[in-house]
Coordinates of C-alpha atoms in Angstrom, one line a residue:
Chain A
M1 CA 30.6 9.4 93.1
R2 CA 30.4 10.4 96.9
D3 CA 27.4 8.9 98.9
P4 CA 24.4 12.1 97.7
Y5 CA 23.5 12.6 101.6
E6 CA 26.8 12.8 102.8
V7 CA 27.5 15.9 99.4
L8 CA 24.3 18.1 101.0
G9 CA 25.0 17.5 104.6
I10 CA 21.8 15.9 105.6
P11 CA 20.6 11.7 106.8
R12 CA 19.3 9.5 105.0
T13 CA 15.9 9.8 106.9
A14 CA 15.8 13.1 105.8
S15 CA 12.5 14.2 103.9
D16 CA 11.7 15.9 100.6
E17 CA 11.7 19.2 102.4
E18 CA 15.0 18.6 104.8
V19 CA 16.7 17.9 101.0
K20 CA 15.5 20.6 100.0
K21 CA 16.5 23.2 102.3
A22 CA 20.2 21.8 102.4
Y23 CA 20.2 21.9 98.6
R24 CA 19.5 25.3 98.9
K25 CA 21.6 26.5 101.5
L26 CA 24.5 24.8 100.0
S27 CA 23.2 26.6 96.4
R28 CA 23.6 29.8 98.1
I29 CA 27.3 29.6 98.3
Y30 CA 28.8 26.9 96.1
H31 CA 26.3 28.3 92.7
P32 CA 28.4 29.7 90.4
D33 CA 26.8 33.6 89.9
A34 CA 27.7 33.3 93.7
N35 CA 31.2 33.1 92.8
I36 CA 31.8 35.4 89.6
N37 CA 34.3 37.2 91.8
N38 CA 36.4 33.8 94.0
P39 CA 39.8 33.7 92.8
N40 CA 39.1 30.1 93.7
K41 CA 35.6 29.2 91.9
E42 CA 36.1 26.3 89.3
A43 CA 36.7 24.4 92.7
A44 CA 33.1 26.6 93.7
E45 CA 31.3 25.1 90.2
E46 CA 33.2 21.6 91.2
R47 CA 31.4 21.6 94.3
F48 CA 27.9 22.9 92.0
K49 CA 28.2 20.2 90.2
E50 CA 28.4 17.8 92.8
I51 CA 25.9 19.1 95.2
Q52 CA 23.7 19.7 91.5
Q53 CA 24.2 16.1 91.8
A54 CA 23.4 14.9 94.7
Y55 CA 20.5 16.7 95.3
R56 CA 19.1 15.3 91.8
T57 CA 20.1 11.1 92.0
I58 CA 18.5 12.2 95.5
I59 CA 14.9 13.5 94.6
N60 CA 14.7 11.0 91.7
K61 CA 15.0 7.9 94.1
D62 CA 12.0 9.8 96.0
A63 CA 10.2 10.7 93.2
A64 CA 10.4 7.3 92.1
G65 CA 7.5 7.0 94.7
Y66 CA 5.3 8.1 91.8
G67 CA 5.7 4.6 90.5
Q68 CA 5.8 2.0 92.5
S69 CA 2.5 0.5 92.9
G70 CA 3.4 -2.9 93.0
Y71 CA 5.1 -2.8 89.8
G72 CA 8.5 -3.8 90.1
N73 CA 11.4 -2.5 91.8
G74 CA 12.5 0.1 88.9
S75 CA 15.6 -2.3 88.1
F76 CA 17.1 -1.3 85.3
G77 CA 18.9 -4.7 84.9
G78 CA 17.3 -8.5 83.8
N79 CA 13.6 -7.4 82.9
P80 CA 14.2 -5.7 79.4
F81 CA 12.2 -2.7 81.1
G82 CA 12.5 -0.7 84.3
G83 CA 10.5 -0.2 86.5
F84 CA 6.6 1.1 85.1
Y85 CA 7.0 4.7 86.2
G86 CA 3.1 5.3 85.1
G87 CA 4.5 7.6 82.9
M88 CA 6.2 10.5 85.8
G89 CA 8.9 11.0 88.6
G90 CA 11.9 10.3 86.9
T91 CA 10.6 9.9 83.7
Y92 CA 12.4 13.5 82.2
G93 CA 13.3 13.3 78.7
Y94 CA 11.7 9.9 76.5
S95 CA 15.7 8.5 77.2
R96 CA 14.0 7.6 81.0
G97 CA 11.5 6.5 80.4
S98 CA 11.5 3.1 81.1
Y99 CA 8.3 1.0 81.1
G100 CA 8.9 -2.2 83.0
Y101 CA 6.2 -5.7 83.5
S102 CA 6.4 -8.4 85.3
Q103 CA 7.0 -10.8 83.0
D104 CA 8.6 -10.1 79.5
P105 CA 5.8 -8.8 77.0
F106 CA 7.8 -10.0 74.1
G107 CA 7.2 -13.5 75.6
A108 CA 3.9 -13.7 73.0
Y109 CA 6.3 -12.9 69.9
E110 CA 9.0 -14.7 70.6
R111 CA 8.0 -17.8 71.5
G112 CA 6.1 -17.7 68.2
A113 CA 2.9 -17.0 68.9
G114 CA 1.5 -16.3 65.7
S115 CA 4.4 -15.2 64.1
E116 CA 3.8 -16.8 61.4
K117 CA 1.1 -15.5 59.9
Y118 CA 3.3 -12.4 59.4
E119 CA 4.8 -11.4 55.7
S120 CA 8.4 -11.2 56.5
R121 CA 8.5 -7.3 56.0
D122 CA 6.3 -6.4 59.1
A123 CA 8.1 -9.2 60.7
R124 CA 11.0 -7.3 60.8
Y125 CA 9.5 -4.0 61.2
L126 CA 7.8 -5.6 64.7
Q127 CA 11.3 -7.2 65.5
A128 CA 12.6 -3.5 64.6
A129 CA 9.9 -1.7 67.0
V130 CA 10.3 -4.3 69.7
N131 CA 14.2 -3.1 70.2
Y132 CA 13.5 0.5 69.7
I133 CA 11.2 0.4 72.6
R134 CA 14.2 -2.0 75.1
N135 CA 16.0 0.9 74.6
N136 CA 13.7 3.8 75.1
A137 CA 13.5 5.5 71.1
F138 CA 10.3 5.7 71.1
A139 CA 9.3 8.1 68.7
E140 CA 11.6 5.5 66.2
A141 CA 9.1 2.7 67.7
M142 CA 6.2 4.3 66.2
N143 CA 7.9 5.2 62.9
V144 CA 8.6 1.9 62.0
L145 CA 5.3 1.0 63.1
N146 CA 3.2 3.3 61.1
S147 CA 5.1 1.0 58.2
V148 CA 3.2 -2.3 59.1
T149 CA 0.6 -3.0 57.2
E150 CA -0.9 -5.7 59.0
R151 CA -2.5 -4.2 62.1
D152 CA -3.4 -7.1 64.2
A153 CA -3.8 -7.0 68.7
Y154 CA -0.1 -7.2 69.1
W155 CA 0.6 -4.2 66.9
H156 CA -1.8 -2.2 69.0
Y157 CA -0.4 -3.4 72.2
L158 CA 3.5 -2.0 70.7
Y159 CA 1.9 0.6 68.9
G160 CA 0.2 1.5 72.6
I161 CA 3.2 1.1 75.0
A162 CA 5.6 3.1 72.0
N163 CA 2.8 6.2 72.7
W164 CA 3.4 5.5 76.1
G165 CA 6.5 6.3 76.1
M166 CA 6.7 9.7 74.4
R167 CA 3.5 10.7 76.6
N168 CA 0.6 10.3 74.6
R169 CA -1.1 9.3 76.9
A170 CA -5.0 9.5 75.0
A171 CA -3.5 7.1 72.3
A172 CA -1.9 4.8 74.4
L173 CA -5.0 4.0 76.1
E174 CA -6.7 4.0 73.5
H175 CA -4.3 1.1 71.7
M176 CA -4.1 -0.9 74.4
Q177 CA -7.4 -1.7 74.5
E178 CA -7.9 -2.1 71.7
A179 CA -5.6 -4.8 71.3
M180 CA -7.4 -6.2 74.5
E181 CA -11.0 -6.1 72.7
M182 CA -8.9 -7.7 69.7
D183 CA -7.1 -10.4 71.7
P184 CA -9.4 -10.8 74.9
G185 CA -7.8 -14.1 75.9
N186 CA -4.1 -12.3 76.4
S187 CA -3.0 -11.4 79.9
A188 CA 0.1 -9.3 79.3
Y189 CA -2.7 -7.2 77.3
R190 CA -5.0 -6.4 80.4
Q191 CA -2.3 -6.5 82.3
T192 CA -0.4 -3.3 80.6
Y193 CA -3.3 -1.7 80.5
E194 CA -4.2 -1.8 84.2
Q195 CA -0.7 -0.4 84.4
M196 CA -0.7 2.2 82.4
Q197 CA -4.7 2.7 84.3
G198 CA -3.3 2.7 87.6
G199 CA -0.9 5.5 86.9
G200 CA -1.6 8.8 88.8
E201 CA -1.9 7.5 92.4
F202 CA 0.8 9.2 94.4
Y203 CA -1.0 12.1 92.3
R204 CA -4.6 10.5 93.9
T205 CA -3.1 10.1 97.4
N206 CA -1.6 13.6 97.4
G207 CA -5.2 15.6 96.0
T208 CA -7.0 14.0 98.8
M209 CA -5.5 15.7 101.1
Y210 CA -7.7 18.7 99.7
G211 CA -10.8 19.4 99.9
M212 CA -12.9 18.8 96.3
P213 CA -12.8 22.9 95.0
T214 CA -15.2 24.7 95.0
D215 CA -15.7 27.5 92.5
H216 CA -15.4 30.6 94.3
T217 CA -13.6 32.9 91.3
G218 CA -16.8 34.9 90.9
G219 CA -16.2 36.8 94.3
M220 CA -12.1 36.5 94.7
C221 CA -12.6 39.1 91.6
C222 CA -15.0 41.1 93.3
R223 CA -12.7 41.1 95.9
I224 CA -9.6 41.7 93.8
C225 CA -10.4 43.6 90.5
I226 CA -12.9 45.0 90.3
A227 CA -11.6 46.2 86.4
N228 CA -12.7 42.9 85.7
M229 CA -16.2 44.5 84.1
L230 CA -14.4 46.0 81.3
C231 CA -11.8 42.9 81.6
N232 CA -15.0 40.8 80.1
L233 CA -15.5 43.2 77.4
F234 CA -11.7 42.5 76.2
C235 CA -10.2 39.8 78.3
P236 CA -10.3 36.2 76.6
G237 CA -11.9 35.2 79.2
S238 CA -9.1 34.4 81.5
F239 CA -11.1 36.4 84.4
C240 CA -14.2 34.5 86.4
V241 CA -14.1 31.2 84.3
Chain B
M1 CA -8.0 29.1 77.5
Y2 CA -6.4 30.6 80.7
G3 CA -7.7 30.8 84.0
Y4 CA -8.4 27.7 84.8
I5 CA -4.9 27.3 87.3
V6 CA -6.5 28.8 90.5
V7 CA -6.2 28.1 93.9
N8 CA -8.7 26.5 96.0
Q9 CA -9.6 28.7 98.2
D10 CA -11.1 26.7 100.9
E11 CA -7.7 24.8 101.4
L12 CA -5.4 27.9 102.1
R13 CA -4.2 29.7 105.4
G14 CA -5.5 33.2 105.5
R15 CA -2.0 34.3 105.4
E16 CA -1.2 32.1 102.6
M17 CA -4.5 33.6 100.4
K18 CA -2.3 37.2 101.7
E19 CA 0.3 35.8 100.0
Y20 CA -1.3 35.1 96.9
R21 CA -2.6 38.3 96.3
R22 CA 0.4 39.9 96.8
F23 CA 1.5 38.2 94.1
Y24 CA -1.6 38.6 92.0
C25 CA -1.7 42.3 92.7
G26 CA 2.1 42.5 92.7
L27 CA 1.4 40.9 88.6
C28 CA -1.2 43.8 87.8
H29 CA 0.8 46.5 88.8
A30 CA 3.4 45.1 87.4
L31 CA 1.5 44.6 83.8
R32 CA 0.1 48.1 84.7
R33 CA 3.2 50.0 84.7
R34 CA 4.6 48.4 81.8
Y35 CA 2.0 48.1 79.2
G36 CA -0.5 50.4 80.9
F37 CA -4.7 49.6 80.8
A38 CA -4.4 47.3 78.3
G39 CA -2.0 45.7 79.7
Q40 CA -3.4 45.5 83.2
S41 CA -7.1 43.8 82.8
S42 CA -4.8 41.2 81.4
V43 CA -4.0 39.6 84.3
N44 CA -4.6 36.0 84.3
Y45 CA -4.2 33.6 87.4
D46 CA -2.5 30.9 85.1
S47 CA 0.8 34.1 84.6
T48 CA 0.1 34.6 88.6
F49 CA 1.4 30.6 89.6
L50 CA 4.6 31.0 87.3
A51 CA 5.1 34.2 89.3
I52 CA 4.4 32.7 92.3
L53 CA 6.6 29.1 90.8
L54 CA 9.8 31.7 90.0
T55 CA 9.8 32.7 93.1
G56 CA 10.1 30.8 95.0
L57 CA 12.8 29.0 92.9
Y58 CA 14.7 31.9 92.9
D59 CA 16.0 33.5 95.8
Y60 CA 14.8 37.2 95.4
E61 CA 14.5 39.9 98.0
N62 CA 10.9 40.0 97.2
V63 CA 10.0 44.6 97.7
K64 CA 7.3 44.7 99.5
R65 CA 4.9 47.8 98.6
S66 CA 1.8 48.7 99.2
R67 CA -0.8 51.0 97.5
R68 CA -4.2 52.1 96.6
C69 CA -6.1 50.8 92.9
V70 CA -9.2 51.4 91.1
V71 CA -9.7 48.5 93.0
H72 CA -9.1 49.1 96.4
P73 CA -9.3 53.7 96.5
L74 CA -9.2 54.1 100.0
K75 CA -7.1 51.6 101.5
A76 CA -4.1 50.4 100.4
Q77 CA -2.6 47.2 99.2
E78 CA 0.4 45.3 100.1
Y79 CA 2.2 43.7 96.8
L80 CA 5.0 42.1 95.8
E81 CA 8.1 43.6 93.7
N82 CA 10.7 41.1 92.0
D83 CA 12.3 39.9 88.6
A84 CA 10.4 37.0 88.4
I85 CA 6.9 38.9 88.6
E86 CA 8.5 41.5 85.6
Y87 CA 8.3 37.8 83.7
A88 CA 5.1 36.6 84.1
A89 CA 3.9 39.7 83.2
D90 CA 5.8 40.0 79.9
M91 CA 4.6 36.6 79.3
N92 CA 1.2 37.4 80.6
V93 CA 0.9 39.9 77.8
V94 CA 2.5 37.5 74.8
L95 CA 0.2 34.4 75.7
T96 CA -2.9 37.3 75.8
Y97 CA -1.9 39.2 72.3
L98 CA -1.2 35.5 70.4
K99 CA -4.7 34.7 72.3
C100 CA -6.3 37.7 71.3
R101 CA -4.9 37.3 67.4
D102 CA -6.3 33.8 67.3
D103 CA -9.3 34.8 68.2
W104 CA -9.8 37.3 65.3
R105 CA -8.3 35.3 62.6
D106 CA -10.6 31.9 64.0
E107 CA -13.9 33.9 65.1
K108 CA -13.6 37.6 64.0
K109 CA -13.8 38.8 67.4
S110 CA -13.3 42.5 67.0
L111 CA -12.7 43.3 70.3
R112 CA -10.3 40.9 70.7
Y113 CA -8.6 42.4 67.5
L114 CA -8.5 45.7 69.2
Y115 CA -7.3 44.8 72.0
G116 CA -4.4 43.1 70.4
R117 CA -3.2 46.0 68.3
L118 CA -3.4 48.1 72.5
L119 CA -1.2 44.9 73.6
G120 CA 0.7 44.7 70.5
A121 CA 1.7 48.1 70.1
R122 CA 2.8 48.5 73.2
G123 CA 4.7 44.8 73.2
Q124 CA 7.1 46.1 70.9
E125 CA 9.7 46.6 74.0
L126 CA 9.5 43.1 74.2
S127 CA 10.1 41.8 71.8
Q128 CA 13.0 43.8 71.8
A129 CA 14.4 43.4 75.6
Q130 CA 13.8 39.3 75.3
G131 CA 14.0 38.8 72.0
D132 CA 14.7 35.0 71.6
K133 CA 12.1 34.0 73.8
V134 CA 9.6 36.2 72.5
R135 CA 10.8 34.1 68.6
A136 CA 10.8 31.2 69.9
I137 CA 6.9 31.0 71.8
F138 CA 5.9 32.2 68.8
G139 CA 7.5 29.6 66.5
A140 CA 5.3 26.4 69.1
M141 CA 2.3 28.9 68.8
K142 CA 2.6 28.9 65.3
H143 CA 3.5 24.6 65.3
F144 CA 0.3 24.6 67.9
A145 CA -2.3 26.4 64.8
E146 CA -0.7 24.4 62.1
T147 CA -1.2 21.0 64.0
E148 CA -4.9 22.8 65.2
R149 CA -5.7 23.0 61.4
A150 CA -4.5 19.6 60.0
A151 CA -6.5 18.0 62.6
A152 CA -9.2 20.0 61.9
M153 CA -9.3 19.5 58.6
R154 CA -8.8 15.6 59.2
D155 CA -11.9 15.8 61.6
R156 CA -13.9 17.4 58.8
E157 CA -12.8 14.4 56.1
E158 CA -13.4 11.8 58.9
A159 CA -16.6 13.7 59.4
E160 CA -18.2 13.0 55.7
T161 CA -17.2 9.6 55.1
G162 CA -16.1 7.7 57.9
Q163 CA -13.4 6.7 59.6
D164 CA -13.1 3.2 58.5
A165 CA -13.8 4.8 55.0
C166 CA -11.0 7.0 55.3
E167 CA -8.5 3.9 56.5
D168 CA -9.5 1.6 54.0
R169 CA -9.1 4.4 50.6
Q170 CA -5.6 4.6 52.4
R171 CA -4.4 1.4 52.9
A172 CA -5.4 0.8 49.2
K173 CA -3.6 3.7 48.6
K174 CA -0.8 1.9 50.7
E175 CA -0.3 5.6 51.8
P176 CA 1.0 5.8 55.3
R177 CA -0.9 5.2 59.2
R178 CA -2.7 8.1 59.9
C179 CA -3.6 9.4 62.7
S180 CA -6.4 8.3 65.5
P181 CA -8.4 10.9 66.8
S182 CA -7.1 10.5 69.9
E183 CA -3.6 11.0 68.4
R184 CA -4.7 13.7 67.1
L185 CA -5.8 15.0 70.9
D186 CA -2.3 13.9 71.8
A187 CA -0.6 15.8 69.7
L188 CA -2.6 19.4 69.8
A189 CA -2.6 19.0 73.9
A190 CA 1.2 18.3 73.3
G191 CA 2.0 21.5 70.8
F192 CA 0.1 23.2 73.1
G193 CA 2.4 21.9 76.1
D194 CA 5.1 23.2 73.8
V195 CA 4.1 26.8 73.6
L196 CA 4.1 27.2 78.0
G197 CA 7.2 25.0 78.3
E198 CA 8.9 27.8 77.0
V199 CA 6.8 30.1 78.9
F200 CA 8.1 28.4 81.7
A201 CA 11.8 27.3 80.9
W202 CA 12.7 30.9 81.9
K203 CA 16.6 31.2 82.3
N204 CA 19.3 28.6 80.7
D205 CA 20.2 27.5 83.9
E206 CA 20.3 24.3 85.3
W207 CA 17.1 24.5 86.2
Q208 CA 15.8 24.9 83.2
Q209 CA 14.4 21.5 81.5
T210 CA 12.7 20.8 84.6
L211 CA 10.7 24.5 84.9
R212 CA 9.7 23.4 80.9
E213 CA 8.5 20.2 81.9
V214 CA 6.3 21.7 84.7
G215 CA 5.2 24.4 82.2
F216 CA 4.8 21.4 79.1
H217 CA 2.1 19.3 81.3
L218 CA 0.8 22.3 82.8
G219 CA 0.3 22.7 78.7
K220 CA -1.6 19.5 78.0
F221 CA -4.1 20.3 80.8
I222 CA -5.2 23.2 80.1
Y223 CA -6.0 21.8 76.8
L224 CA -7.9 19.3 77.9
L225 CA -9.7 21.1 80.1
D226 CA -10.4 23.9 77.5
A227 CA -11.4 20.7 75.3
W228 CA -13.4 18.9 78.3
D229 CA -15.1 22.7 79.1
D230 CA -16.2 23.4 75.3
L231 CA -16.7 20.0 74.4
E232 CA -21.0 21.3 73.8
R233 CA -20.6 24.3 73.0
D234 CA -18.4 23.6 70.7
K235 CA -20.9 20.4 69.0
K236 CA -23.5 23.1 68.5
S237 CA -21.2 26.0 67.3
G238 CA -19.3 23.6 64.8
C239 CA -15.9 24.2 66.0
F240 CA -13.6 22.5 65.9
N241 CA -13.3 20.2 69.9
P242 CA -10.4 17.2 69.3
L243 CA -12.7 15.5 71.1
I244 CA -15.8 15.1 69.0
A245 CA -14.2 12.9 66.8
V246 CA -12.8 11.0 70.2
E247 CA -16.5 10.6 71.1
R248 CA -17.8 9.9 67.1
R249 CA -15.9 6.6 67.8
R250 CA -17.4 5.3 70.6
T251 CA -20.2 3.3 69.7
E252 CA -20.6 1.4 72.8
E253 CA -23.6 2.1 75.5
N254 CA -23.7 5.0 77.8
T255 CA -20.5 7.3 76.0
Q256 CA -21.1 10.2 77.4
E257 CA -19.8 8.8 81.1
K258 CA -17.7 6.6 79.4
L259 CA -16.3 9.7 77.6
R260 CA -16.3 11.6 80.8
L261 CA -14.2 8.3 82.7
W262 CA -11.4 8.5 79.8
V263 CA -10.8 12.1 79.8
H264 CA -10.7 12.9 83.6
K265 CA -8.2 9.5 83.1
L266 CA -5.9 11.3 81.1
L267 CA -6.2 15.3 82.7
E268 CA -5.2 12.6 86.1
L269 CA -2.2 11.2 83.7
T270 CA -1.4 14.6 82.4
A271 CA -1.1 17.2 86.3
A272 CA 0.4 13.6 87.6
D273 CA 3.4 14.4 85.6
C274 CA 3.0 17.5 85.9
A275 CA 2.7 18.0 89.7
A276 CA 5.7 14.9 89.0
A277 CA 7.9 18.1 87.9
F278 CA 7.1 20.6 90.4
E279 CA 8.2 18.1 93.0
Q280 CA 11.6 17.8 91.4
L281 CA 12.6 21.8 92.0
P282 CA 14.0 22.5 95.2
I283 CA 11.5 25.1 96.8
I284 CA 10.0 25.9 99.8
D285 CA 8.8 29.2 99.9
Y286 CA 5.6 28.8 98.7
A287 CA 5.3 25.5 98.0
E288 CA 2.4 25.3 99.8
I289 CA 0.3 27.8 97.7
L290 CA 1.3 26.0 94.8
R291 CA 0.5 22.1 96.2
N292 CA -2.6 23.7 96.4
I293 CA -3.3 24.7 93.0
L294 CA -1.0 21.7 90.9
Y295 CA -3.0 19.3 93.3
S296 CA -6.7 20.4 93.3
G297 CA -6.9 23.8 92.9
M298 CA -6.6 23.8 89.1
W299 CA -9.6 21.1 88.4
T300 CA -11.6 23.9 89.7
A301 CA -13.3 24.3 86.1
Y302 CA -13.5 20.4 86.3
Y303 CA -15.7 19.8 89.2
K304 CA -17.6 23.2 88.0
K305 CA -18.8 20.9 85.1
E306 CA -19.8 18.3 86.8
E307 CA -21.7 20.3 88.9
R308 CA -23.6 21.5 86.4
R309 CA -24.6 18.0 84.6

């Protein structure tokens, strides 16, 4: 693939806004809808696909800022998990959710710590779950974990990770907390919990640019629509909350 | 459940506020034109957000008009017209209709019933014009309602016999593991997220998936915030609220504060997901208004509740 910056015609130092502007400009020219009557419309479509791809590559890289916060650099290489995006930014679709750790989180299991106490069926399920998680197949991991009978700290840990991958934040936090409570000495559990808690840093940073919102909806309504008096009768509370 | 996606007015410039109003008025006019008075009175801020988002994403020649109206009988106000606003108006009616139908079913609010009928009557053409989309939304809403019923049942069971007793019984019978309150909460939020995801995924094009993501996470946020907002009221009235079971599970001290922190964290993670999806979209125009809403405005109800305590 050509260098995405070259495709969009922008320098590497371009800001998000410049990237978007460049995309829009090119999209207007090469979008299929704009080339219906063009004799070279296949060429235009090819070019458009290239532009789309370039845009997504750049924006996803920028969006990785959402997850960086020191967890690892999003490499998909040696570490079984890629960068631990706080579940956001570039992780659309379950297939791209990758959750990295600074140490192999399955070390505890693979070193055989406590593996003797599992019935062999449970052990197989747990191993299957680990494999599913490594391949970002979180729904399958959850399925197999639901069949495990012995639900100890490690089970809660894996279940928490699988839930996080499915973007079930509440369950993920709950189970990770349970894992920590059942096995307070385990640093991997604590670390993962911290990472989950730390998610949203990029969002928070952006949010601090705004002051805390105060409730003006009453005034706004009056300025905009007096019909809201009648609306309060009919509307399902959609005005002046 | 709607009306949470508002702007933080203090942080918008005058020019941006005018722009916002043009959309709101545009939506109102579109609703009036297509759905009469019933439609017009359903106008809400959430659909305004959708209208602005879609307008920002797609290149439209925004037709600007001015009109006097019921609220402004003397001075004509500017408003916008374009396809995105028309679509947002349609979606507005669909969601309001569904809400009325559910309110009637659950709480027997007869005015809602009447209103729903009014909307439904005008909405016939919509079902024909946007058939697939309407069907998809209704389908998602049905699934959400089923999830809610199942969750409410589990809730009642647990409240009566206690969570641990439920788990022991299920383990003894070797039944597959049932969901914990947190998992139920996630499932419900995701269920509503699917509805809004369907609403936001307007056209079958290169942005459909990303728009669906924005809608999905926004829907989850709205559901969570609504559950949090209504928690006390639902506890008193005995209405189902997934946070009640979550709170019941916590046995440590300072439950109220810990729950608040937990809910805040969840809301933040969900909002972050939504904003991340938004930032993927190549939106330049109106981006500041949209960012105001996503990073600040939509927390208004949350902070309003904080102030009350």
